[in-house]
Short mmCIF file of C-alpha atoms in Angstrom, two decimals:
data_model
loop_
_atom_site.label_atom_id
_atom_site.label_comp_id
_atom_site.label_asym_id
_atom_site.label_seq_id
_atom_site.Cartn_x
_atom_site.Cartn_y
_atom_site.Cartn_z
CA UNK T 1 -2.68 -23.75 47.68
CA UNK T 2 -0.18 -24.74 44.96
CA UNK T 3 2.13 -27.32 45.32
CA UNK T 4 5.34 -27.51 42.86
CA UNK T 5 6.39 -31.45 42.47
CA UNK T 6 9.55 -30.30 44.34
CA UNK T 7 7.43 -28.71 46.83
CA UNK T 8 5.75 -32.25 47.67
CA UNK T 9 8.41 -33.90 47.47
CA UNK T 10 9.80 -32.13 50.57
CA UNK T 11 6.80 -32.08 52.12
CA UNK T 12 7.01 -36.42 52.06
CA UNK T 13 10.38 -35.82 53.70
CA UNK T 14 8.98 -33.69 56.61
CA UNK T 15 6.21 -35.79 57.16
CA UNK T 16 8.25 -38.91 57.63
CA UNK T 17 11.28 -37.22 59.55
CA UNK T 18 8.07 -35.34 62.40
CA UNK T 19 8.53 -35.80 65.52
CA UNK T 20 4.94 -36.40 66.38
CA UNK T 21 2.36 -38.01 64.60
CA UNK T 22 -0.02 -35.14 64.89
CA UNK T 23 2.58 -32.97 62.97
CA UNK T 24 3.11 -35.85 60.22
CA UNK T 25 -0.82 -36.25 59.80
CA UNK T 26 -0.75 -32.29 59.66
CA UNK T 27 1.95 -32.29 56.99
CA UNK T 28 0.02 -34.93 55.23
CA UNK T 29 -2.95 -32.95 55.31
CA UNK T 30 -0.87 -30.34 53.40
CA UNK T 31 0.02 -32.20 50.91
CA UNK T 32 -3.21 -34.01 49.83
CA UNK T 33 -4.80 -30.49 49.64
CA UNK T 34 -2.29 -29.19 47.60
CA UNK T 35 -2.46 -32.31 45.33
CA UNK T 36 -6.32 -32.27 45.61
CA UNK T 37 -5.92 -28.38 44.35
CA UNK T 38 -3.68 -29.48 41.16
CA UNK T 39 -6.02 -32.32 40.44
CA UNK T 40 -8.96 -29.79 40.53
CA UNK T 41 -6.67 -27.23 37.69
CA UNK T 42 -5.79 -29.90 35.46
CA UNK T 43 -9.18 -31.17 35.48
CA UNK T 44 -10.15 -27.80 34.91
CA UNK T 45 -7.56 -27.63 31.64
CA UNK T 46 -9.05 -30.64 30.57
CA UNK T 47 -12.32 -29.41 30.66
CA UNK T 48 -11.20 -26.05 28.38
CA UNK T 49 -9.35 -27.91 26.10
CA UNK T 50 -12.40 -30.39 25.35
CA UNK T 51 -14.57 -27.59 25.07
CA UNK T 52 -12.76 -25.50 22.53
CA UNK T 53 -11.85 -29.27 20.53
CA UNK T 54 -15.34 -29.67 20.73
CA UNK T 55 -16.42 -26.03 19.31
CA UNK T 56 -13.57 -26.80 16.41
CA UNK T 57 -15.59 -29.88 15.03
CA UNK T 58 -18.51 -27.86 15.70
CA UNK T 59 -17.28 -25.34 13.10
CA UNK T 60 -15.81 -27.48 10.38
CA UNK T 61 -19.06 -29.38 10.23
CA UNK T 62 -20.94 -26.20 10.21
CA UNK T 63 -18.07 -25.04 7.31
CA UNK T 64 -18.50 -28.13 5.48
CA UNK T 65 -22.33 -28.27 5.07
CA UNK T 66 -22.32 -24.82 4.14
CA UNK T 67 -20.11 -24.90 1.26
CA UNK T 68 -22.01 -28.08 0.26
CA UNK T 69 -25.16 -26.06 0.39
CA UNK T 70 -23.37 -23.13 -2.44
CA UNK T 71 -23.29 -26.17 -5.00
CA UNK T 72 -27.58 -26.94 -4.77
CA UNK T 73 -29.56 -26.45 -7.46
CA UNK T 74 -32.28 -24.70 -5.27
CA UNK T 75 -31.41 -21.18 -4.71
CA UNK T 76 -32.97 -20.70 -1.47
CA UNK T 77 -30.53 -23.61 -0.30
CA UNK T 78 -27.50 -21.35 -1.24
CA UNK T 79 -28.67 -18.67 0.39
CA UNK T 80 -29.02 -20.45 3.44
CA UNK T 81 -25.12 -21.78 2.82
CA UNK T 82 -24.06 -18.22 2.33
CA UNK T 83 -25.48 -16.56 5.33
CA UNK T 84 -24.22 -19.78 7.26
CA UNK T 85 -20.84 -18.39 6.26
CA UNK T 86 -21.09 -15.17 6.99
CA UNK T 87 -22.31 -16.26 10.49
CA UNK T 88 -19.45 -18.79 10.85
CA UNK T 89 -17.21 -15.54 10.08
CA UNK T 90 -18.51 -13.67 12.87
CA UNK T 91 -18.47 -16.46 15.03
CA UNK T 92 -14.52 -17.53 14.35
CA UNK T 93 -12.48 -14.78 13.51
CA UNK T 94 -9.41 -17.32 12.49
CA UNK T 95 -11.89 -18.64 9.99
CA UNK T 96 -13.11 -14.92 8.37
CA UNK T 97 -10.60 -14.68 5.57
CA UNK T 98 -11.17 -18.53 4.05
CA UNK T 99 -15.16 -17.56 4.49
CA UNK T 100 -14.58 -14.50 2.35
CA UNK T 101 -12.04 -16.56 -0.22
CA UNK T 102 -15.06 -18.80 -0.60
CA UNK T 103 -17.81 -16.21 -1.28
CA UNK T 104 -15.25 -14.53 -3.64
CA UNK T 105 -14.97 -17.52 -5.57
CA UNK T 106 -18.11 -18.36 -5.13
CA UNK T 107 -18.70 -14.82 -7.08
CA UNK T 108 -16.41 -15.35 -9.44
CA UNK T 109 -17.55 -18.92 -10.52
CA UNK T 110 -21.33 -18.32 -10.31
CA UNK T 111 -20.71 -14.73 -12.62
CA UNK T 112 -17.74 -15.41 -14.64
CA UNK T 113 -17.67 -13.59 -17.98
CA UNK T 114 -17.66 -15.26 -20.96
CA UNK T 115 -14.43 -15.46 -22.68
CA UNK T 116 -15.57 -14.06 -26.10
CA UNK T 117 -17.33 -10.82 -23.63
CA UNK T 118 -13.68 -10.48 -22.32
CA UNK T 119 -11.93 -10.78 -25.89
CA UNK T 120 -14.44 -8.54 -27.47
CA UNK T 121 -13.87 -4.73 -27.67
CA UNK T 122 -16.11 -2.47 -25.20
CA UNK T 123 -18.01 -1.05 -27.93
CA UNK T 124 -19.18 -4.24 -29.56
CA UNK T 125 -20.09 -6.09 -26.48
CA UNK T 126 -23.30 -7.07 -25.58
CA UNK T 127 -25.30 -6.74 -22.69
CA UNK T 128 -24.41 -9.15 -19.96
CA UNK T 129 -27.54 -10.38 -17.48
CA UNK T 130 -27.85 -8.61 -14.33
CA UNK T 131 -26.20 -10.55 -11.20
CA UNK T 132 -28.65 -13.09 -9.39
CA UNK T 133 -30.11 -12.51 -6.20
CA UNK T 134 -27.97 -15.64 -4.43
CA UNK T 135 -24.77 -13.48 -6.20
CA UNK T 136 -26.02 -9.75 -4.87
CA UNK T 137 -26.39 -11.59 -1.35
CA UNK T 138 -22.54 -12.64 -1.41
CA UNK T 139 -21.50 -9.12 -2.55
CA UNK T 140 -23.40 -8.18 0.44
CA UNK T 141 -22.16 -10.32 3.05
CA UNK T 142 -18.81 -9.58 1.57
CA UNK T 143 -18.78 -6.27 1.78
CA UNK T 144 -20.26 -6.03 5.88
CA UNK T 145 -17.58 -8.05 6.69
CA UNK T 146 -15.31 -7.15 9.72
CA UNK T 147 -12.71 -5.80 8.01
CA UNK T 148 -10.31 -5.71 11.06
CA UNK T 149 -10.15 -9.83 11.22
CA UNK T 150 -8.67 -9.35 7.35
CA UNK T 151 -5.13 -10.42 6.87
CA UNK T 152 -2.51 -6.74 5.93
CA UNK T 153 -2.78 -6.16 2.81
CA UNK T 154 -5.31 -8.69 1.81
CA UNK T 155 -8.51 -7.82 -0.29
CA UNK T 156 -11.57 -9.04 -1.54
CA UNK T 157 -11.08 -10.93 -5.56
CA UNK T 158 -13.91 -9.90 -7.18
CA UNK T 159 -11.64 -9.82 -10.91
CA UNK T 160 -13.20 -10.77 -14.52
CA UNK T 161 -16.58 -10.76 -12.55
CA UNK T 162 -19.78 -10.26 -13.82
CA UNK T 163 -21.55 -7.27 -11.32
CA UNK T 164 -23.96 -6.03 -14.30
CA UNK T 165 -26.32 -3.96 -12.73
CA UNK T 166 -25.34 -5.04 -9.19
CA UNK T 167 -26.72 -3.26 -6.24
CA UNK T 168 -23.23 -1.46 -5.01
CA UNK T 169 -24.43 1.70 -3.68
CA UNK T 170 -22.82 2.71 -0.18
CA UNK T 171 -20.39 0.16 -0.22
CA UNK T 172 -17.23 -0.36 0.92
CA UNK T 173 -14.99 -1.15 -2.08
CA UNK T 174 -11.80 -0.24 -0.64
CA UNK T 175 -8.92 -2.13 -2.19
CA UNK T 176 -11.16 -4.50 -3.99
CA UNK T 177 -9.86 -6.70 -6.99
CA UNK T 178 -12.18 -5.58 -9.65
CA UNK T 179 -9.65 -6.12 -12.61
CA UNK T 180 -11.74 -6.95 -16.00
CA UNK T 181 -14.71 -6.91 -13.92
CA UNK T 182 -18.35 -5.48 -15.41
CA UNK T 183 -19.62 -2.97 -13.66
CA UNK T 184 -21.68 -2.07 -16.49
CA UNK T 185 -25.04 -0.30 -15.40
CA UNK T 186 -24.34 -0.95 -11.31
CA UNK T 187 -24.95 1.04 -8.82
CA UNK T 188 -21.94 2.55 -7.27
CA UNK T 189 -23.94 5.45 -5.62
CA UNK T 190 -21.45 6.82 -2.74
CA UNK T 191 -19.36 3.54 -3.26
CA UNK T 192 -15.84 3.37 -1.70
CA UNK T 193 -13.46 2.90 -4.46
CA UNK T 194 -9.95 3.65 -2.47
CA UNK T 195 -7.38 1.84 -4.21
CA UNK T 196 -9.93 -0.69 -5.48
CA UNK T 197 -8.27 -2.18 -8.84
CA UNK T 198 -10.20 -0.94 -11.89
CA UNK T 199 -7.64 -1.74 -14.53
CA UNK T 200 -9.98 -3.23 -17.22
CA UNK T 201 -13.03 -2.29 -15.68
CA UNK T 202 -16.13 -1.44 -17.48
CA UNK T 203 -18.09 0.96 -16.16
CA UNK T 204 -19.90 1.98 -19.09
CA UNK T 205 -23.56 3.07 -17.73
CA UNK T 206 -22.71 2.45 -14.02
CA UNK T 207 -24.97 4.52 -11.75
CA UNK T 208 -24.51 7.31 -9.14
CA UNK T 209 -20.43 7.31 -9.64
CA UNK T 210 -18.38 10.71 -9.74
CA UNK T 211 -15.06 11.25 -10.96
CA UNK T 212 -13.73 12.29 -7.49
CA UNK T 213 -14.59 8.15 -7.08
CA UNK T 214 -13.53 6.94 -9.58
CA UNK T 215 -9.92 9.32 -8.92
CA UNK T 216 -9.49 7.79 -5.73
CA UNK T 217 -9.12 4.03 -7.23
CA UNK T 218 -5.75 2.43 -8.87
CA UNK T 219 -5.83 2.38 -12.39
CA UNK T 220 -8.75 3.91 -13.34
CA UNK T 221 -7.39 5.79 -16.37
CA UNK T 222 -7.40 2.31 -17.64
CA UNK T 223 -10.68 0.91 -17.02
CA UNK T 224 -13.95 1.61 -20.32
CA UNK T 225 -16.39 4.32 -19.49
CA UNK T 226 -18.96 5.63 -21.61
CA UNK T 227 -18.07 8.89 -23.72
CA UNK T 228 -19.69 11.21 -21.94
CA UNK T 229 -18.12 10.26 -18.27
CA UNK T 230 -14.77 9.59 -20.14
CA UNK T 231 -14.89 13.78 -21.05
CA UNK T 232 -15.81 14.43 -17.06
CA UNK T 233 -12.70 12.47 -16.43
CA UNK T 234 -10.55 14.49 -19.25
CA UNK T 235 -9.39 10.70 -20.41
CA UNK T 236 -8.79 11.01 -24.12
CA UNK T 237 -12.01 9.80 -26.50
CA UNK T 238 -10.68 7.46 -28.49
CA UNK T 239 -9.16 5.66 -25.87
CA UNK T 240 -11.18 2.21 -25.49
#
């Protein structure tokens, strides 16, 4: 039974105005069920409301030590911080998109390109280094994300990156920031690249990638391919 304060308050009133004590103890009765039955449902609230407070704290603190764990020095330690992430992601979908900010920059930071790569042009640069196993683990958890928890129109940053020789093959790329990135000798085998960003891009040597791929990203007439792959795309050869 439910009792509304109004509710009880008449209730009091009947009790006191019975004719018969038997029918005022029986209103009484009434009323300290229905007040018993409120007591239970707020207690009951209470109990929620700790609960998910509780699970709250439980994820910032698992948040905070895994971030901390992305700065060691011992690479085994940041993959532990980066799978704690992705886990964290699954387990609070309000928290997915600031996980995948994090592993983004975390991308970005930990395979930056250096600023005389970037200002060089694509035929005089030199090899970069191939992307290190803690970085080929974020593009992984990354990319297996739910996409469905992502904010509209919100993508993955993954610009001025350096994905040399990254393993990319099968994935989902779709709408990706790769602006400036190097893709240089990757593996984009059956790779998603639906209105990923390749303006800048260097693809030169990249693995397994057609032109209906590469057609089916924004601004790809403006990203560096090799010679031969820039004639399969019709682009013009003296174009950088």
């Amino acid at each position: 039974m439910w009792l509304l304060p109004g509710q009880v308050v008449r209730l009091v009133r009947l009790a006191l105005t019975a004719e018969t004590p038997s029918a005022a103890l029986d209103v009484v009765k009434v009323v300290i069920s229905g007040l018993g039955l409120i007591a239970t449902v707020f207690a009951g609230i209470g109990l929620v409301v700790n609960y998910q407070q509780g699970q709250e704290r439980l994820i910032t603190d698992r948040f905070a030590k895994a971030v901390e764990q992305l700065g060691s020095q011992d690479i085994d330690v940041r993959l532990g911080g980066i799978y704690s992430l992705e886990r964290i992601a699954k387990d609070s979908p309000k928290d997915h998109w600031t996980v995948m900010e994090v592993l983004t920059a975390y991308v970005r930071n930990k395979s930056s390109l250096p600023k005389a790569w970037e200002d060089t042009p694509p035929k005089k640069r030199k090899p970069l280094p191939a992307v290190t196993t803690d970085v080929q683990s974020a593009l992984k958890v990354i990319e297996r994300r739910k996409v469905k928890n992502d904010p509209e129109y919100r993508y993955p940053n993954l610009s001025h990156s350096n994905l040399s020789h990254a393993d990319l093959d099968v994935y989902n790329l779709h709408g990706f920031n790769l602006n400036g990135t190097s893709l240089s000798g990757a593996n984009l085998l059956f790779a998603n690249l639906y209105d990923a960003n390749l303006y800048g891009a260097d693809l030169n040597g990249a693995k397994g990638i057609t032109s209906e791929q590469i057609r089916q990203a924004l601004n790809w007439q403006d990203a560096h391919y090799d010679s031969a792959f820039r004639k399969e795309l019709r682009l013009p050869p003296g174009k950088p």
